PDB file of C-alpha atoms in Angstrom:
ATOM      1  CA  LEU V   1     161.616  96.777 116.823  1.00 38.00           C
ATOM      2  CA  GLY V   2     163.263  93.505 116.904  1.00 39.00           C
ATOM      3  CA  GLY V   3     161.389  91.382 114.799  1.00 42.00           C
ATOM      4  CA  ALA V   4     158.113  91.813 116.618  1.00 41.00           C
ATOM      5  CA  VAL V   5     155.136  93.960 116.688  1.00 42.00           C
ATOM      6  CA  ARG V   6     152.937  94.922 119.665  1.00 44.00           C
ATOM      7  CA  VAL V   7     149.344  95.327 119.277  1.00 45.00           C
ATOM      8  CA  ARG V   8     147.909  98.508 120.455  1.00 47.00           C
ATOM      9  CA  ARG V   9     144.279  99.323 121.464  1.00 45.00           C
ATOM     10  CA  PRO V  10     142.886 102.287 119.466  1.00 43.00           C
ATOM     11  CA  GLY V  11     143.074 105.234 121.475  1.00 45.00           C
ATOM     12  CA  GLU V  12     146.462 104.422 122.820  1.00 47.00           C
ATOM     13  CA  LYS V  13     149.522 106.732 121.828  1.00 44.00           C
ATOM     14  CA  ALA V  14     152.450 105.152 119.581  1.00 45.00           C
ATOM     15  CA  GLY V  15     155.731 104.184 121.454  1.00 44.00           C
ATOM     16  CA  GLY V  16     157.751 104.321 118.651  1.00 42.00           C
ATOM     17  CA  THR V  17     165.132  94.899  96.394  1.00 39.00           C
ATOM     18  CA  MET V  18     162.242  93.243  95.262  1.00 38.00           C
ATOM     19  CA  THR V  19     163.633  89.721  94.799  1.00 38.00           C
ATOM     20  CA  ASP V  20     163.689  88.080  91.185  1.00 39.00           C
ATOM     21  CA  THR V  21     161.379  85.397  92.572  1.00 37.00           C
ATOM     22  CA  PRO V  22     158.394  84.861  89.680  1.00 35.00           C
ATOM     23  CA  MET V  23     155.012  85.947  90.870  1.00 36.00           C
ATOM     24  CA  ASN V  24     152.314  84.915  88.443  1.00 35.00           C
ATOM     25  CA  GLN V  25     149.266  84.490  90.373  1.00 33.00           C
ATOM     26  CA  ALA V  26     146.429  86.342  88.346  1.00 34.00           C
ATOM     27  CA  MET V  27     145.218  89.269  89.756  1.00 36.00           C
ATOM     28  CA  ASN V  28     141.184  89.074  90.937  1.00 40.00           C
ATOM     29  CA  PRO V  29     140.138  92.791  91.510  1.00 39.00           C
ATOM     30  CA  THR V  30     136.525  91.502  92.224  1.00 40.00           C
ATOM     31  CA  GLU V  31     136.546  89.095  94.478  1.00 44.00           C
ATOM     32  CA  PRO V  32     135.952  90.648  98.314  1.00 46.00           C
ATOM     33  CA  SER V  33     138.341  90.543 100.746  1.00 47.00           C
ATOM     34  CA  LYS V  34     137.843  87.557 103.893  1.00 47.00           C
ATOM     35  CA  ALA V  35     138.265  89.594 107.092  1.00 46.00           C
ATOM     36  CA  ASN V  36     139.948  86.576 108.867  1.00 43.00           C
ATOM     37  CA  THR V  37     142.337  85.141 105.965  1.00 50.00           C
ATOM     38  CA  SER V  38     145.381  83.898 107.913  1.00 59.00           C
ATOM     39  CA  GLY V  39     148.471  84.223 105.989  1.00 83.00           C
ATOM     40  CA  MET V  40     147.160  86.918 103.353  1.00 93.00           C
ATOM     41  CA  LEU V  41     149.056  90.421 103.455  1.00 95.00           C
ATOM     42  CA  ARG V  42     146.428  93.285 102.781  1.00 97.00           C
ATOM     43  CA  LEU V  43     148.306  96.659 102.206  1.00 97.00           C
ATOM     44  CA  PHE V  44     146.359 100.081 101.672  1.00 97.00           C
ATOM     45  CA  VAL V  45     147.987 102.066  98.695  1.00 96.00           C
ATOM     46  CA  TYR V  46     147.561 105.818  97.483  1.00 95.00           C
ATOM     47  CA  GLY V  47     150.225 106.389  95.129  1.00 91.00           C
ATOM     48  CA  THR V  48     153.002 104.734  92.673  1.00 90.00           C
ATOM     49  CA  LEU V  49     151.652 101.489  93.963  1.00 94.00           C
ATOM     50  CA  LYS V  50     148.416 101.870  92.656  1.00 92.00           C
ATOM     51  CA  ARG V  51     147.212 100.142  89.191  1.00 90.00           C
ATOM     52  CA  GLY V  52     148.590 102.606  86.217  1.00 87.00           C
ATOM     53  CA  PHE V  53     151.474 103.747  88.046  1.00 89.00           C
ATOM     54  CA  TRP V  54     155.221 102.927  87.624  1.00 88.00           C
ATOM     55  CA  ASN V  55     155.730 101.051  90.963  1.00 90.00           C
ATOM     56  CA  HIS V  56     152.745  98.767  90.756  1.00 93.00           C
ATOM     57  CA  ASP V  57     154.135  96.247  87.957  1.00 90.00           C
ATOM     58  CA  ARG V  58     157.553  96.185  89.406  1.00 92.00           C
ATOM     59  CA  PHE V  59     156.353  95.549  93.048  1.00 93.00           C
ATOM     60  CA  CYS V  60     152.908  94.508  93.045  1.00 93.00           C
ATOM     61  CA  ARG V  61     152.964  91.559  89.985  1.00 90.00           C
ATOM     62  CA  GLY V  62     151.093  88.437  91.399  1.00 90.00           C
ATOM     63  CA  VAL V  63     148.931  90.126  93.448  1.00 93.00           C
ATOM     64  CA  LEU V  64     145.721  88.341  94.291  1.00 95.00           C
ATOM     65  CA  ALA V  65     142.863  91.435  94.510  1.00 95.00           C
ATOM     66  CA  VAL V  66     142.699  94.680  93.897  1.00 95.00           C
ATOM     67  CA  GLU V  67     139.735  96.728  95.527  1.00 96.00           C
ATOM     68  CA  ASP V  68     139.090 100.473  95.875  1.00 95.00           C
ATOM     69  CA  ALA V  69     139.143 101.320  99.668  1.00 96.00           C
ATOM     70  CA  VAL V  70     139.070 104.311 102.114  1.00 96.00           C
ATOM     71  CA  VAL V  71     140.775 105.380 105.056  1.00 96.00           C
ATOM     72  CA  ARG V  72     140.653 108.121 107.553  1.00 95.00           C
ATOM     73  CA  GLY V  73     143.493 110.684 107.081  1.00 94.00           C
ATOM     74  CA  CYS V  74     145.138 113.454 105.201  1.00 92.00           C
ATOM     75  CA  LEU V  75     147.217 113.861 101.880  1.00 91.00           C
ATOM     76  CA  PHE V  76     150.005 116.272 101.290  1.00 90.00           C
ATOM     77  CA  GLU V  77     152.429 116.120  98.794  1.00 88.00           C
ATOM     78  CA  THR V  78     156.580 116.467  98.405  1.00 86.00           C
ATOM     79  CA  PRO V  79     158.261 119.115  96.217  1.00 85.00           C
ATOM     80  CA  SER V  80     158.581 115.896  93.511  1.00 84.00           C
ATOM     81  CA  GLY V  81     155.046 115.247  93.338  1.00 85.00           C
ATOM     82  CA  ILE V  82     155.142 111.910  95.613  1.00 86.00           C
ATOM     83  CA  PRO V  83     151.923 111.428  97.577  1.00 90.00           C
ATOM     84  CA  VAL V  84     152.361 111.622 101.713  1.00 91.00           C
ATOM     85  CA  LEU V  85     149.334 109.941 103.853  1.00 93.00           C
ATOM     86  CA  GLN V  86     149.277 110.838 107.736  1.00 92.00           C
ATOM     87  CA  VAL V  87     146.535 109.151 109.741  1.00 94.00           C
ATOM     88  CA  PRO V  88     145.326 109.622 113.367  1.00 93.00           C
ATOM     89  CA  GLU V  89     147.837 108.288 116.306  1.00 92.00           C
ATOM     90  CA  GLU V  90     144.525 107.079 117.824  1.00 93.00           C
ATOM     91  CA  ASP V  91     143.908 105.257 114.412  1.00 95.00           C
ATOM     92  CA  ILE V  92     146.876 103.128 114.451  1.00 96.00           C
ATOM     93  CA  LEU V  93     146.637  99.516 115.713  1.00 96.00           C
ATOM     94  CA  ALA V  94     150.251  98.462 115.300  1.00 96.00           C
ATOM     95  CA  VAL V  95     153.419  99.124 113.807  1.00 96.00           C
ATOM     96  CA  GLY V  96     155.177  97.075 111.472  1.00 96.00           C
ATOM     97  CA  SER V  97     158.375  95.165 112.122  1.00 95.00           C
ATOM     98  CA  THR V  98     161.324  93.269 110.592  1.00 94.00           C
ATOM     99  CA  ASP V  99     159.123  90.033 110.665  1.00 96.00           C
ATOM    100  CA  PRO V 100     156.891  89.763 107.576  1.00 95.00           C
ATOM    101  CA  LEU V 101     155.034  86.498 109.083  1.00 95.00           C
ATOM    102  CA  ALA V 102     154.651  88.578 112.354  1.00 96.00           C
ATOM    103  CA  ASP V 103     153.226  91.404 110.852  1.00 96.00           C
ATOM    104  CA  VAL V 104     150.780  89.140 108.759  1.00 96.00           C
ATOM    105  CA  ALA V 105     149.636  87.261 112.111  1.00 96.00           C
ATOM    106  CA  THR V 106     148.923  90.784 113.929  1.00 95.00           C
ATOM    107  CA  GLN V 107     147.136  91.837 111.016  1.00 96.00           C
ATOM    108  CA  ALA V 108     145.205  88.220 111.358  1.00 94.00           C
ATOM    109  CA  HIS V 109     144.691  88.877 115.004  1.00 94.00           C
ATOM    110  CA  VAL V 110     143.266  92.293 114.639  1.00 94.00           C
ATOM    111  CA  ALA V 111     141.002  90.982 111.819  1.00 93.00           C
ATOM    112  CA  ALA V 112     139.363  88.554 114.093  1.00 91.00           C
ATOM    113  CA  ARG V 113     138.822  91.199 116.941  1.00 89.00           C
ATOM    114  CA  MET V 114     137.055  93.142 114.496  1.00 84.00           C
ATOM    115  CA  SER V 115     134.786  90.654 113.692  1.00 78.00           C
ATOM    116  CA  ASN V 116     132.858  91.196 116.680  1.00 64.00           C
ATOM    117  CA  PRO V 117     133.600  94.967 117.270  1.00 57.00           C
ATOM    118  CA  GLU V 118     131.926  97.165 120.152  1.00 56.00           C
ATOM    119  CA  PRO V 119     129.516  99.970 118.700  1.00 49.00           C
ATOM    120  CA  THR V 120     131.979 103.186 117.627  1.00 49.00           C
ATOM    121  CA  PRO V 121     130.694 105.752 115.053  1.00 49.00           C
ATOM    122  CA  ASP V 122     132.124 105.757 111.355  1.00 49.00           C
ATOM    123  CA  ARG V 123     135.150 107.683 111.803  1.00 47.00           C
ATOM    124  CA  HIS V 124     135.644 107.551 107.979  1.00 46.00           C
ATOM    125  CA  GLN V 125     132.904 109.964 107.785  1.00 43.00           C
ATOM    126  CA  GLU V 126     133.505 111.821 110.971  1.00 44.00           C
ATOM    127  CA  ASN V 127     134.610 115.607 110.097  1.00 41.00           C
ATOM    128  CA  SER V 128     135.466 117.031 113.707  1.00 37.00           C
ATOM    129  CA  THR V 129     135.731 120.860 113.941  1.00 34.00           C
ATOM    130  CA  GLY V 130     139.485 121.718 114.141  1.00 39.00           C
ATOM    131  CA  ALA V 131     140.588 118.154 112.635  1.00 57.00           C
ATOM    132  CA  PRO V 132     142.126 117.881 109.280  1.00 81.00           C
ATOM    133  CA  TRP V 133     141.103 114.368 109.041  1.00 90.00           C
ATOM    134  CA  GLY V 134     139.137 113.142 106.411  1.00 91.00           C
ATOM    135  CA  PRO V 135     138.443 109.951 103.859  1.00 94.00           C
ATOM    136  CA  VAL V 136     141.413 109.310 101.759  1.00 95.00           C
ATOM    137  CA  TYR V 137     140.638 106.796  98.935  1.00 95.00           C
ATOM    138  CA  GLY V 138     143.131 104.492  97.404  1.00 95.00           C
ATOM    139  CA  GLU V 139     143.337 100.560  96.833  1.00 96.00           C
ATOM    140  CA  LEU V 140     143.626  97.544  99.252  1.00 97.00           C
ATOM    141  CA  LEU V 141     146.030  95.211  97.495  1.00 96.00           C
ATOM    142  CA  THR V 142     146.119  91.187  99.106  1.00 96.00           C
ATOM    143  CA  PHE V 143     148.995  89.366  98.590  1.00 95.00           C
ATOM    144  CA  ASP V 144     149.585  85.650  99.729  1.00 94.00           C
ATOM    145  CA  ASP V 145     153.764  85.976  99.745  1.00 93.00           C
ATOM    146  CA  PRO V 146     154.291  88.688 102.553  1.00 94.00           C
ATOM    147  CA  GLU V 147     157.815  87.023 103.519  1.00 94.00           C
ATOM    148  CA  THR V 148     159.480  88.619 100.133  1.00 92.00           C
ATOM    149  CA  ARG V 149     156.737  90.892  99.494  1.00 94.00           C
ATOM    150  CA  LEU V 150     156.758  93.083 102.443  1.00 95.00           C
ATOM    151  CA  PRO V 151     160.638  93.188 102.769  1.00 95.00           C
ATOM    152  CA  ALA V 152     160.912  94.740  98.896  1.00 95.00           C
ATOM    153  CA  ILE V 153     157.967  97.253  99.443  1.00 95.00           C
ATOM    154  CA  ASP V 154     159.378  98.075 103.057  1.00 95.00           C
ATOM    155  CA  ARG V 155     162.414  99.018 101.160  1.00 94.00           C
ATOM    156  CA  LEU V 156     161.245 101.171  98.450  1.00 93.00           C
ATOM    157  CA  GLU V 157     159.065 102.985 101.011  1.00 93.00           C
ATOM    158  CA  GLY V 158     162.578 103.611 102.942  1.00 91.00           C
ATOM    159  CA  PHE V 159     160.686 101.957 105.953  1.00 93.00           C
ATOM    160  CA  TYR V 160     163.615 100.826 108.267  1.00 92.00           C
ATOM    161  CA  PRO V 161     162.306  99.157 111.756  1.00 89.00           C
ATOM    162  CA  GLY V 162     164.379 100.574 114.878  1.00 85.00           C
ATOM    163  CA  GLY V 163     166.070 103.143 112.605  1.00 84.00           C
ATOM    164  CA  PRO V 164     165.456 106.472 110.890  1.00 85.00           C
ATOM    165  CA  CYS V 165     162.737 106.249 108.201  1.00 87.00           C
ATOM    166  CA  LEU V 166     161.077 108.246 105.058  1.00 85.00           C
ATOM    167  CA  TYR V 167     157.642 106.258 105.721  1.00 92.00           C
ATOM    168  CA  ARG V 168     156.265 104.211 108.515  1.00 94.00           C
ATOM    169  CA  ARG V 169     154.343 100.885 107.915  1.00 96.00           C
ATOM    170  CA  VAL V 170     151.360 100.999 110.880  1.00 97.00           C
ATOM    171  CA  LEU V 171     148.169  99.174 110.494  1.00 98.00           C
ATOM    172  CA  THR V 172     144.866 100.987 110.611  1.00 97.00           C
ATOM    173  CA  SER V 173     141.337 100.169 109.267  1.00 96.00           C
ATOM    174  CA  ALA V 174     140.130 100.247 105.857  1.00 96.00           C
ATOM    175  CA  GLN V 175     136.587 100.243 104.300  1.00 95.00           C
ATOM    176  CA  VAL V 176     136.113  97.839 101.456  1.00 94.00           C
ATOM    177  CA  HIS V 177     132.821  97.536  99.905  1.00 91.00           C
ATOM    178  CA  GLY V 178     131.404  98.688 103.376  1.00 90.00           C
ATOM    179  CA  ILE V 179     133.400  96.241 105.396  1.00 92.00           C
ATOM    180  CA  VAL V 180     135.914  97.485 107.981  1.00 94.00           C
ATOM    181  CA  LEU V 181     139.450  95.217 107.727  1.00 94.00           C
ATOM    182  CA  PRO V 182     142.527  96.173 108.974  1.00 97.00           C
ATOM    183  CA  ALA V 183     145.270  97.191 106.701  1.00 97.00           C
ATOM    184  CA  TRP V 184     149.181  97.934 106.435  1.00 98.00           C
ATOM    185  CA  LEU V 185     149.652 101.152 105.044  1.00 97.00           C
ATOM    186  CA  TYR V 186     152.715 103.551 104.579  1.00 96.00           C
ATOM    187  CA  VAL V 187     152.384 107.279 106.286  1.00 94.00           C
ATOM    188  CA  GLY V 188     155.274 109.907 106.209  1.00 89.00           C
ATOM    189  CA  GLU V 189     157.809 109.780 108.834  1.00 81.00           C
ATOM    190  CA  ASP V 190     160.437 112.548 107.982  1.00 67.00           C
ATOM    191  CA  PHE V 191     159.199 115.405 105.551  1.00 64.00           C
ATOM    192  CA  SER V 192     159.488 118.165 108.025  1.00 62.00           C
ATOM    193  CA  GLY V 193     158.463 121.407 106.500  1.00 66.00           C
ATOM    194  CA  ARG V 194     158.532 120.086 102.979  1.00 78.00           C
ATOM    195  CA  LEU V 195     154.805 118.838 102.509  1.00 83.00           C
ATOM    196  CA  THR V 196     152.148 120.753 100.504  1.00 83.00           C
ATOM    197  CA  PRO V 197     148.546 119.764 101.802  1.00 83.00           C
ATOM    198  CA  LEU V 198     146.663 118.379  98.687  1.00 81.00           C
ATOM    199  CA  GLY V 199     143.411 119.817  99.627  1.00 72.00           C
ATOM    200  CA  GLY V 200     141.869 116.679  98.276  1.00 70.00           C
ATOM    201  CA  SER V 201     140.659 112.875  99.423  1.00 85.00           C
ATOM    202  CA  ARG V 202     142.703 111.356  96.376  1.00 85.00           C
ATOM    203  CA  TRP V 203     146.023 111.450  94.668  1.00 83.00           C
ATOM    204  CA  SER V 204     145.203 111.872  90.902  1.00 75.00           C
ATOM    205  CA  ARG V 205     148.572 112.914  89.623  1.00 71.00           C
ATOM    206  CA  LYS V 206     148.850 111.274  85.873  1.00 62.00           C
ATOM    207  CA  PRO V 207     150.931 107.868  85.593  1.00 54.00           C
TER     208      PRO V 207
END
């Protein structure tokens, strides 16, 4: 993707190690996210990056805020017990790139556009006949160091823009405290035939 992201309108089909830098900011899980905070990275996590799981301390130290959140999608699990999220293609607003600052700028641009949205149905509560989509619960993490944070988590998730990927990082909408915000998250990309539907809306394997 050459380091640039192309913002996609809802409904448009898709075209396509952590550094040792100290991160000593304190968590603040109670302060609500600000919709148009420029330079802040928001990441929806639903598996081992959540609080209490093995990758949270390693990759999320220094997080500014941790908030309960929900997205629309469907959860699966690999044979080794790792969760995989799928979301509707029409909910994908952008696809991640190799440029963390460009991705954060895209997120801020979409957030500004969402601040005056046209009336639409609440798709997180939608349960259309024949559609597997429903609410998926996780956590929204807010960071202020996307230049080091995103490349590290991208590597953890096997996301390599322009090449074969295990997961793909996409921008979609998340609900936090009743507010809809754009957030990056990782969806399964290359797990053909190896996934078991979880049949629930939350991955709850013991840490």
